[in-house]
Amino acid sequence: MSGGGCESALRESGTRAQVGSLGLLVIVALGINLRPMLTSIGPLLSEIRQATGLGFQGASMLTVLPVLCMGLFALALPWLGPRLGEGRGMVCGLLAIAVACLWRLLLDSGLALVASAVLAGTGVAIIQALVPGVIKRWFPQRVPAAMGLYSASLMAGGGSAAVLAPVVAEHFGRWQSGLGIWLLPALFGLLLWGLVRPREPAAGIQAQAGGHFFASRRAWLLAIYFGLINGGYTSMVAWLPVYYRQLDWSAEASGQLIGLMTIFQVLAALSMPILSRRSADRRPWLCLSLLVQLGGFAGLLLAPLHLPGLWVALIGYGLGACFALSLTLTLDHLPDPGAAGRLAAFVQGIGFIITGIIPYVTGWLRDVTGSFQTSWLLLAVSIVLMLGVTLRFAPHGYARAMQRPVAE
């Protein structure tokens, strides 16, 4: 090898090492910020409603509107991404979350709280749409592991917020403190992004520019698949504590089930990529993850008061694994990091809209039937259907499935 070639290889090796150490830290910091604005609401909802006068319909907007923001911005990424830029996009997203949390420290009205949810949701949407493309570019040989760590940090941030928000609110004597304290990780994320993220050529960072995937049947299939195999999460967060309150559990005990689910989501997001790292075929692991979910929902249907912790743990592990693996599956479809990032943004866009609708459907079924059993049955049936869809994602068919031209 020539001297110039050796120097180039050494520079590339050094850059990859730097990305490996600093890049993972940045990815974790970003992930931690993407769920507290959602999960900190539930434990404090009684205090929030009493102080602001929000009804249940208005309170539901605190979850629905951010999720819709996640979907709509991700769909707009092909048009907004090139204008915003990855670096500015991440900074704007973190600033939006930070400002929304600061606003929540000061607000005293329901309307302002809903507006802060939209602002924070927009920030989350920007970051969430951009991160998969960053992972694909920074860790081309370790996408599953990096995606697993990102997924685990996202879920850990959400679970921590659910547990700590009421503790912080009680310590400071204000429910606003339990919502606004998440300003601190947002500022820490800004500091890391600005100071220690791996530096790249501008050409690499502009990879998000390009067309959209609305005309691609495979992109739509991946998006619907992503939405349905992850749809149990929003239903669990919305209705699992309510379900067990109806079975005469205390508010504290029923709320702890969400914490247990989060622990197993994190464990799955960390362990499943390690287990599947030697295989380019994600189907066996996705099928296993869906079957684990199915076992949990079967337990809720047939024996909700016998080993409830086991059923919730199974659902959490299955959901955590499905989230990480389904995003990895999406990135696998295209070798180019920019194109893969746009595809992941499209899949998340449609997928999060679906996951936002599912709790309404399961809640409506509860109202119509008077029981959550029909809701759990619907989720179980959707898992069985997705097991069949999983079989279509053979690695040798990725290129053929994505051959249709991308619309400009």
Tab-separated table of C-alpha atoms in Angstrom:
chain	number	residue	atom	x	y	z
A	1	MET	CA	0.000	0.000	0.000
A	2	SER	CA	1.304	3.500	-0.803
A	3	GLY	CA	2.176	6.003	1.884
A	4	GLY	CA	-0.818	8.143	0.983
A	5	GLY	CA	-3.078	5.087	1.142
A	6	CYS	CA	-1.700	4.167	4.564
A	7	GLU	CA	-2.291	7.697	5.856
A	8	SER	CA	-5.850	7.650	4.484
A	9	ALA	CA	-6.540	4.298	6.144
A	10	LEU	CA	-5.139	5.535	9.442
A	11	ARG	CA	-7.259	8.680	9.291
A	12	GLU	CA	-10.360	6.597	8.535
A	13	SER	CA	-9.539	4.202	11.379
A	14	GLY	CA	-9.014	7.097	13.774
A	15	THR	CA	-12.294	8.690	12.732
A	16	ARG	CA	-14.190	5.427	13.277
A	17	ALA	CA	-12.609	5.027	16.717
A	18	GLN	CA	-13.633	8.559	17.597
A	19	VAL	CA	-17.159	7.966	16.370
A	20	GLY	CA	-17.265	4.751	18.388
A	21	SER	CA	-16.499	6.468	21.693
A	22	LEU	CA	-17.947	9.945	21.357
A	23	GLY	CA	-20.680	9.120	18.872
A	24	LEU	CA	-22.313	6.570	21.167
A	25	LEU	CA	-22.317	9.090	24.013
A	26	VAL	CA	-24.034	11.661	21.797
A	27	ILE	CA	-26.598	9.108	20.588
A	28	VAL	CA	-27.449	8.144	24.186
A	29	ALA	CA	-27.834	11.805	25.187
A	30	LEU	CA	-30.200	12.394	22.276
A	31	GLY	CA	-32.281	9.306	23.044
A	32	ILE	CA	-32.732	10.171	26.720
A	33	ASN	CA	-34.462	13.432	25.749
A	34	LEU	CA	-37.142	11.944	23.487
A	35	ARG	CA	-39.738	10.563	25.947
A	36	PRO	CA	-39.773	12.489	29.289
A	37	MET	CA	-42.095	15.152	27.866
A	38	LEU	CA	-44.653	12.346	27.323
A	39	THR	CA	-44.148	10.026	30.284
A	40	SER	CA	-43.808	12.693	32.995
A	41	ILE	CA	-47.451	13.722	32.451
A	42	GLY	CA	-49.257	10.540	33.541
A	43	PRO	CA	-48.107	10.315	37.179
A	44	LEU	CA	-49.021	13.979	37.738
A	45	LEU	CA	-52.247	14.027	35.724
A	46	SER	CA	-54.562	14.391	38.732
A	47	GLU	CA	-52.659	17.441	39.998
A	48	ILE	CA	-52.451	18.900	36.489
A	49	ARG	CA	-56.185	18.530	35.841
A	50	GLN	CA	-57.066	19.984	39.236
A	51	ALA	CA	-54.804	23.006	38.745
A	52	THR	CA	-55.559	23.750	35.077
A	53	GLY	CA	-59.141	22.561	34.682
A	54	LEU	CA	-58.237	20.324	31.742
A	55	GLY	CA	-60.777	17.607	31.038
A	56	PHE	CA	-59.806	14.111	29.995
A	57	GLN	CA	-60.158	15.027	26.327
A	58	GLY	CA	-57.890	18.050	26.744
A	59	ALA	CA	-55.422	16.024	28.793
A	60	SER	CA	-55.251	13.400	26.045
A	61	MET	CA	-53.908	16.112	23.727
A	62	LEU	CA	-50.750	16.216	25.837
A	63	THR	CA	-49.910	12.804	24.381
A	64	VAL	CA	-51.706	12.848	21.042
A	65	LEU	CA	-50.311	16.125	19.691
A	66	PRO	CA	-46.616	15.314	20.294
A	67	VAL	CA	-47.049	11.881	18.696
A	68	LEU	CA	-48.704	13.474	15.665
A	69	CYS	CA	-45.816	15.954	15.487
A	70	MET	CA	-43.412	13.009	15.412
A	71	GLY	CA	-45.212	11.529	12.456
A	72	LEU	CA	-45.873	14.683	10.456
A	73	PHE	CA	-42.353	16.107	10.735
A	74	ALA	CA	-40.796	12.801	9.791
A	75	LEU	CA	-42.915	12.764	6.632
A	76	ALA	CA	-41.834	16.321	5.825
A	77	LEU	CA	-38.128	15.560	6.280
A	78	PRO	CA	-37.336	15.199	2.535
A	79	TRP	CA	-38.454	18.812	2.019
A	80	LEU	CA	-37.430	20.398	5.355
A	81	GLY	CA	-34.254	18.400	5.995
A	82	PRO	CA	-32.083	19.953	3.239
A	83	ARG	CA	-33.173	23.454	4.283
A	84	LEU	CA	-32.709	22.875	7.994
A	85	GLY	CA	-29.538	20.767	7.875
A	86	GLU	CA	-28.603	18.003	10.278
A	87	GLY	CA	-26.497	20.115	12.632
A	88	ARG	CA	-29.020	22.945	12.903
A	89	GLY	CA	-31.828	20.412	13.074
A	90	MET	CA	-30.411	18.696	16.148
A	91	VAL	CA	-29.738	22.037	17.844
A	92	CYS	CA	-33.251	23.302	17.048
A	93	GLY	CA	-34.791	20.064	18.293
A	94	LEU	CA	-32.948	20.144	21.616
A	95	LEU	CA	-33.652	23.862	22.031
A	96	ALA	CA	-37.364	23.267	21.437
A	97	ILE	CA	-37.405	20.580	24.151
A	98	ALA	CA	-35.422	22.790	26.536
A	99	VAL	CA	-37.663	25.841	25.980
A	100	ALA	CA	-40.805	23.724	26.386
A	101	CYS	CA	-39.515	22.355	29.705
A	102	LEU	CA	-38.574	25.845	30.895
A	103	TRP	CA	-42.063	27.025	29.908
A	104	ARG	CA	-43.564	24.185	31.928
A	105	LEU	CA	-41.709	25.414	35.017
A	106	LEU	CA	-43.559	28.727	34.728
A	107	LEU	CA	-46.966	27.959	33.210
A	108	ASP	CA	-50.253	27.814	35.110
A	109	SER	CA	-52.872	27.174	32.410
A	110	GLY	CA	-54.071	24.163	30.457
A	111	LEU	CA	-53.754	25.948	27.120
A	112	ALA	CA	-50.108	26.812	27.792
A	113	LEU	CA	-49.428	23.205	28.800
A	114	VAL	CA	-50.903	21.911	25.543
A	115	ALA	CA	-48.868	24.483	23.588
A	116	SER	CA	-45.694	23.359	25.390
A	117	ALA	CA	-46.509	19.777	24.398
A	118	VAL	CA	-46.647	20.805	20.734
A	119	LEU	CA	-43.328	22.659	21.025
A	120	ALA	CA	-41.611	19.743	22.772
A	121	GLY	CA	-43.182	17.277	20.338
A	122	THR	CA	-41.789	19.245	17.411
A	123	GLY	CA	-38.310	19.096	18.942
A	124	VAL	CA	-38.612	15.354	19.518
A	125	ALA	CA	-39.875	14.875	15.963
A	126	ILE	CA	-36.854	16.643	14.453
A	127	ILE	CA	-34.316	14.626	16.446
A	128	GLN	CA	-36.144	11.336	16.038
A	129	ALA	CA	-36.336	11.743	12.273
A	130	LEU	CA	-32.619	12.495	11.949
A	131	VAL	CA	-31.051	9.987	14.364
A	132	PRO	CA	-31.419	6.784	12.235
A	133	GLY	CA	-29.512	8.382	9.353
A	134	VAL	CA	-26.785	9.516	11.762
A	135	ILE	CA	-26.468	5.979	13.152
A	136	LYS	CA	-26.293	4.473	9.671
A	137	ARG	CA	-23.475	6.879	8.743
A	138	TRP	CA	-21.499	6.830	11.996
A	139	PHE	CA	-21.739	3.077	12.613
A	140	PRO	CA	-22.097	1.388	9.188
A	141	GLN	CA	-20.769	-1.941	10.503
A	142	ARG	CA	-22.565	-1.794	13.864
A	143	VAL	CA	-26.038	-0.529	13.043
A	144	PRO	CA	-27.953	-3.098	15.190
A	145	ALA	CA	-25.838	-2.456	18.297
A	146	ALA	CA	-25.978	1.328	17.927
A	147	MET	CA	-29.719	1.234	17.230
A	148	GLY	CA	-30.205	-0.973	20.279
A	149	LEU	CA	-28.316	1.471	22.495
A	150	TYR	CA	-30.318	4.379	21.082
A	151	SER	CA	-33.599	2.509	21.681
A	152	ALA	CA	-32.541	1.598	25.216
A	153	SER	CA	-31.644	5.207	26.055
A	154	LEU	CA	-34.954	6.418	24.631
A	155	MET	CA	-36.926	3.942	26.751
A	156	ALA	CA	-34.786	4.522	29.844
A	157	GLY	CA	-35.398	8.259	29.569
A	158	GLY	CA	-39.128	7.686	29.385
A	159	GLY	CA	-39.182	5.244	32.302
A	160	SER	CA	-37.008	7.486	34.469
A	161	ALA	CA	-39.294	10.442	33.861
A	162	ALA	CA	-42.376	8.429	34.855
A	163	VAL	CA	-40.706	7.404	38.118
A	164	LEU	CA	-38.940	10.670	39.002
A	165	ALA	CA	-41.539	13.279	37.951
A	166	PRO	CA	-43.777	12.797	41.034
A	167	VAL	CA	-40.723	12.624	43.327
A	168	VAL	CA	-39.408	15.934	41.998
A	169	ALA	CA	-42.882	17.503	42.156
A	170	GLU	CA	-43.298	16.453	45.798
A	171	HIS	CA	-39.814	17.687	46.720
A	172	PHE	CA	-40.407	21.166	45.298
A	173	GLY	CA	-44.123	21.263	46.132
A	174	ARG	CA	-45.125	22.098	42.540
A	175	TRP	CA	-46.275	19.765	39.762
A	176	GLN	CA	-44.605	22.129	37.275
A	177	SER	CA	-41.212	21.105	38.672
A	178	GLY	CA	-41.887	17.461	37.821
A	179	LEU	CA	-42.466	18.457	34.190
A	180	GLY	CA	-39.812	21.163	33.864
A	181	ILE	CA	-36.842	19.356	35.420
A	182	TRP	CA	-36.234	17.672	32.044
A	183	LEU	CA	-34.740	20.960	30.909
A	184	LEU	CA	-31.442	19.676	32.376
A	185	PRO	CA	-30.886	16.633	30.113
A	186	ALA	CA	-31.877	18.773	27.120
A	187	LEU	CA	-29.165	21.298	27.988
A	188	PHE	CA	-26.679	18.465	28.527
A	189	GLY	CA	-27.579	17.048	25.107
A	190	LEU	CA	-27.007	20.468	23.540
A	191	LEU	CA	-23.593	20.679	25.211
A	192	LEU	CA	-22.551	17.263	23.929
A	193	TRP	CA	-23.819	17.868	20.399
A	194	GLY	CA	-22.015	21.190	20.220
A	195	LEU	CA	-18.703	20.134	21.748
A	196	VAL	CA	-17.963	16.422	21.395
A	197	ARG	CA	-19.911	14.990	18.463
A	198	PRO	CA	-17.669	13.475	15.769
A	199	ARG	CA	-16.854	16.063	13.117
A	200	GLU	CA	-17.612	15.098	9.525
A	201	PRO	CA	-17.230	16.569	6.052
A	202	ALA	CA	-20.178	18.704	4.983
A	203	ALA	CA	-20.904	16.290	2.134
A	204	GLY	CA	-21.654	13.505	4.580
A	205	ILE	CA	-23.934	15.648	6.681
A	206	GLN	CA	-26.059	16.701	3.693
A	207	ALA	CA	-27.051	13.103	3.015
A	208	GLN	CA	-30.641	13.706	4.098
A	209	ALA	CA	-31.392	15.632	0.916
A	210	GLY	CA	-33.381	13.774	-1.709
A	211	GLY	CA	-36.780	12.422	-2.697
A	212	HIS	CA	-39.576	10.833	-0.712
A	213	PHE	CA	-40.946	7.301	-0.498
A	214	PHE	CA	-44.694	7.819	-0.880
A	215	ALA	CA	-44.688	5.824	-4.133
A	216	SER	CA	-42.813	2.832	-2.682
A	217	ARG	CA	-44.964	-0.142	-1.705
A	218	ARG	CA	-42.152	-1.593	0.418
A	219	ALA	CA	-41.790	1.704	2.308
A	220	TRP	CA	-45.518	1.674	3.088
A	221	LEU	CA	-45.333	-1.950	4.203
A	222	LEU	CA	-42.405	-1.163	6.506
A	223	ALA	CA	-44.254	1.872	7.908
A	224	ILE	CA	-47.472	-0.004	8.662
A	225	TYR	CA	-45.439	-2.864	10.102
A	226	PHE	CA	-43.499	-0.465	12.352
A	227	GLY	CA	-46.729	1.150	13.560
A	228	LEU	CA	-48.539	-2.096	14.350
A	229	ILE	CA	-45.732	-4.062	16.018
A	230	ASN	CA	-45.006	-1.053	18.263
A	231	GLY	CA	-48.643	-0.026	18.778
A	232	GLY	CA	-48.935	-1.966	22.013
A	233	TYR	CA	-46.638	0.568	23.716
A	234	THR	CA	-49.007	3.517	23.520
A	235	SER	CA	-51.948	1.335	24.561
A	236	MET	CA	-50.012	0.020	27.564
A	237	VAL	CA	-48.974	3.492	28.671
A	238	ALA	CA	-52.530	4.780	28.273
A	239	TRP	CA	-54.590	1.889	29.625
A	240	LEU	CA	-52.570	-0.673	31.611
A	241	PRO	CA	-52.734	1.236	34.942
A	242	VAL	CA	-56.433	1.947	34.348
A	243	TYR	CA	-57.045	-1.754	33.663
A	244	TYR	CA	-55.489	-2.840	36.944
A	245	ARG	CA	-57.187	-0.056	38.905
A	246	GLN	CA	-60.439	-1.609	37.723
A	247	LEU	CA	-59.162	-4.909	39.138
A	248	ASP	CA	-58.869	-3.177	42.559
A	249	TRP	CA	-55.158	-2.413	42.460
A	250	SER	CA	-53.882	0.795	44.059
A	251	ALA	CA	-52.732	3.719	41.938
A	252	GLU	CA	-49.129	3.199	43.047
A	253	ALA	CA	-49.115	-0.541	42.322
A	254	SER	CA	-50.728	-0.162	38.904
A	255	GLY	CA	-48.326	2.637	37.985
A	256	GLN	CA	-45.336	0.474	38.894
A	257	LEU	CA	-46.299	-1.914	36.094
A	258	ILE	CA	-45.238	0.758	33.561
A	259	GLY	CA	-41.877	0.974	35.314
A	260	LEU	CA	-41.511	-2.804	35.101
A	261	MET	CA	-42.424	-2.748	31.411
A	262	THR	CA	-39.804	-0.059	30.794
A	263	ILE	CA	-37.061	-2.099	32.497
A	264	PHE	CA	-37.690	-5.018	30.177
A	265	GLN	CA	-37.913	-2.731	27.140
A	266	VAL	CA	-34.422	-1.459	27.933
A	267	LEU	CA	-33.116	-4.980	28.494
A	268	ALA	CA	-34.526	-6.055	25.130
A	269	ALA	CA	-33.159	-3.058	23.264
A	270	LEU	CA	-29.678	-3.818	24.647
A	271	SER	CA	-29.695	-7.614	24.382
A	272	MET	CA	-31.532	-8.347	21.135
A	273	PRO	CA	-28.980	-6.601	18.859
A	274	ILE	CA	-26.219	-8.600	20.579
A	275	LEU	CA	-28.102	-11.855	20.066
A	276	SER	CA	-28.828	-11.073	16.411
A	277	ARG	CA	-25.503	-9.466	15.479
A	278	ARG	CA	-24.220	-12.471	13.494
A	279	SER	CA	-27.261	-12.637	11.213
A	280	ALA	CA	-28.264	-10.258	8.426
A	281	ASP	CA	-31.734	-11.831	8.440
A	282	ARG	CA	-33.869	-10.036	11.038
A	283	ARG	CA	-36.926	-12.274	10.553
A	284	PRO	CA	-36.206	-14.983	13.170
A	285	TRP	CA	-35.539	-12.376	15.840
A	286	LEU	CA	-38.563	-10.269	14.903
A	287	CYS	CA	-40.758	-13.387	15.015
A	288	LEU	CA	-39.350	-14.278	18.431
A	289	SER	CA	-40.002	-10.739	19.695
A	290	LEU	CA	-43.574	-10.796	18.396
A	291	LEU	CA	-44.206	-14.198	20.006
A	292	VAL	CA	-42.921	-12.839	23.326
A	293	GLN	CA	-45.368	-9.933	23.010
A	294	LEU	CA	-48.149	-12.363	22.118
A	295	GLY	CA	-47.447	-14.404	25.232
A	296	GLY	CA	-47.823	-11.290	27.376
A	297	PHE	CA	-51.123	-10.260	25.828
A	298	ALA	CA	-52.415	-13.825	26.138
A	299	GLY	CA	-51.640	-13.622	29.851
A	300	LEU	CA	-53.572	-10.350	30.196
A	301	LEU	CA	-56.505	-11.958	28.390
A	302	LEU	CA	-56.617	-15.278	30.216
A	303	ALA	CA	-55.119	-14.706	33.672
A	304	PRO	CA	-54.571	-11.005	34.415
A	305	LEU	CA	-54.370	-11.482	38.197
A	306	HIS	CA	-52.023	-14.469	38.058
A	307	LEU	CA	-48.383	-13.478	37.485
A	308	PRO	CA	-49.234	-9.995	36.149
A	309	GLY	CA	-45.580	-9.000	36.431
A	310	LEU	CA	-44.644	-11.792	34.040
A	311	TRP	CA	-47.202	-10.703	31.433
A	312	VAL	CA	-46.053	-7.082	31.615
A	313	ALA	CA	-42.386	-8.130	31.460
A	314	LEU	CA	-43.059	-10.206	28.335
A	315	ILE	CA	-44.901	-7.335	26.665
A	316	GLY	CA	-42.110	-4.914	27.589
A	317	TYR	CA	-39.366	-7.184	26.304
A	318	GLY	CA	-41.229	-7.854	23.058
A	319	LEU	CA	-41.930	-4.164	22.487
A	320	GLY	CA	-38.348	-3.102	23.219
A	321	ALA	CA	-36.953	-5.698	20.844
A	322	CYS	CA	-39.472	-4.881	18.110
A	323	PHE	CA	-38.684	-1.163	18.200
A	324	ALA	CA	-34.936	-1.652	17.825
A	325	LEU	CA	-35.182	-4.473	15.274
A	326	SER	CA	-37.838	-2.813	13.094
A	327	LEU	CA	-35.741	0.353	12.719
A	328	THR	CA	-32.665	-1.771	11.994
A	329	LEU	CA	-34.662	-3.720	9.394
A	330	THR	CA	-35.627	-0.435	7.742
A	331	LEU	CA	-32.023	0.801	7.584
A	332	ASP	CA	-30.945	-2.572	6.137
A	333	HIS	CA	-33.035	-1.973	3.016
A	334	LEU	CA	-30.731	0.705	1.565
A	335	PRO	CA	-26.919	0.870	1.712
A	336	ASP	CA	-26.641	4.652	1.331
A	337	PRO	CA	-26.903	6.369	4.755
A	338	GLY	CA	-28.806	9.376	3.382
A	339	ALA	CA	-31.396	7.292	1.552
A	340	ALA	CA	-31.705	4.899	4.511
A	341	GLY	CA	-32.238	7.851	6.837
A	342	ARG	CA	-35.014	9.231	4.643
A	343	LEU	CA	-36.638	5.803	4.485
A	344	ALA	CA	-36.475	5.513	8.292
A	345	ALA	CA	-38.024	8.983	8.601
A	346	PHE	CA	-40.902	7.952	6.316
A	347	VAL	CA	-41.415	4.694	8.224
A	348	GLN	CA	-41.455	6.528	11.557
A	349	GLY	CA	-43.735	9.214	10.174
A	350	ILE	CA	-46.506	6.858	9.102
A	351	GLY	CA	-45.727	4.470	11.956
A	352	PHE	CA	-46.089	7.022	14.746
A	353	ILE	CA	-49.393	8.233	13.334
A	354	ILE	CA	-50.605	4.623	13.536
A	355	THR	CA	-49.279	4.176	17.081
A	356	GLY	CA	-51.038	7.410	18.045
A	357	ILE	CA	-54.372	6.129	16.707
A	358	ILE	CA	-54.227	2.680	18.327
A	359	PRO	CA	-54.895	3.854	21.947
A	360	TYR	CA	-58.032	5.606	20.695
A	361	VAL	CA	-59.226	2.398	19.089
A	362	THR	CA	-58.481	0.289	22.156
A	363	GLY	CA	-60.090	2.926	24.410
A	364	TRP	CA	-63.181	3.025	22.193
A	365	LEU	CA	-63.441	-0.765	22.413
A	366	ARG	CA	-63.285	-0.459	26.202
A	367	ASP	CA	-66.170	2.034	26.157
A	368	VAL	CA	-68.252	-0.102	23.809
A	369	THR	CA	-67.694	-3.458	25.522
A	370	GLY	CA	-67.167	-2.334	29.114
A	371	SER	CA	-63.938	-4.340	29.327
A	372	PHE	CA	-60.351	-4.134	28.143
A	373	GLN	CA	-60.386	-7.795	27.123
A	374	THR	CA	-61.488	-6.904	23.594
A	375	SER	CA	-58.715	-4.319	23.401
A	376	TRP	CA	-56.067	-6.890	24.382
A	377	LEU	CA	-57.563	-9.337	21.888
A	378	LEU	CA	-57.259	-6.755	19.087
A	379	LEU	CA	-53.588	-6.199	19.916
A	380	ALA	CA	-52.982	-9.957	20.012
A	381	VAL	CA	-54.642	-10.416	16.601
A	382	SER	CA	-52.533	-7.621	15.089
A	383	ILE	CA	-49.388	-9.369	16.381
A	384	VAL	CA	-50.442	-12.633	14.714
A	385	LEU	CA	-50.994	-10.759	11.433
A	386	MET	CA	-47.582	-9.095	11.704
A	387	LEU	CA	-45.948	-12.487	12.175
A	388	GLY	CA	-47.111	-13.288	8.662
A	389	VAL	CA	-45.849	-9.964	7.314
A	390	THR	CA	-42.437	-10.540	8.914
A	391	LEU	CA	-41.794	-13.478	6.611
A	392	ARG	CA	-41.751	-11.122	3.608
A	393	PHE	CA	-38.604	-9.317	4.749
A	394	ALA	CA	-35.982	-11.667	3.288
A	395	PRO	CA	-32.596	-9.903	2.937
A	396	HIS	CA	-32.082	-11.064	-0.658
A	397	GLY	CA	-35.264	-9.223	-1.602
A	398	TYR	CA	-34.337	-5.786	-0.201
A	399	ALA	CA	-32.783	-4.455	-3.413
A	400	ARG	CA	-35.630	-5.661	-5.606
A	401	ALA	CA	-38.264	-4.276	-3.233
A	402	MET	CA	-36.615	-0.830	-3.285
A	403	GLN	CA	-36.015	-0.693	-7.059
A	404	ARG	CA	-38.983	1.569	-7.799
A	405	PRO	CA	-37.801	5.126	-8.448
A	406	VAL	CA	-38.084	7.522	-5.562
A	407	ALA	CA	-40.349	10.532	-6.257
A	408	GLU	CA	-38.766	13.940	-6.176
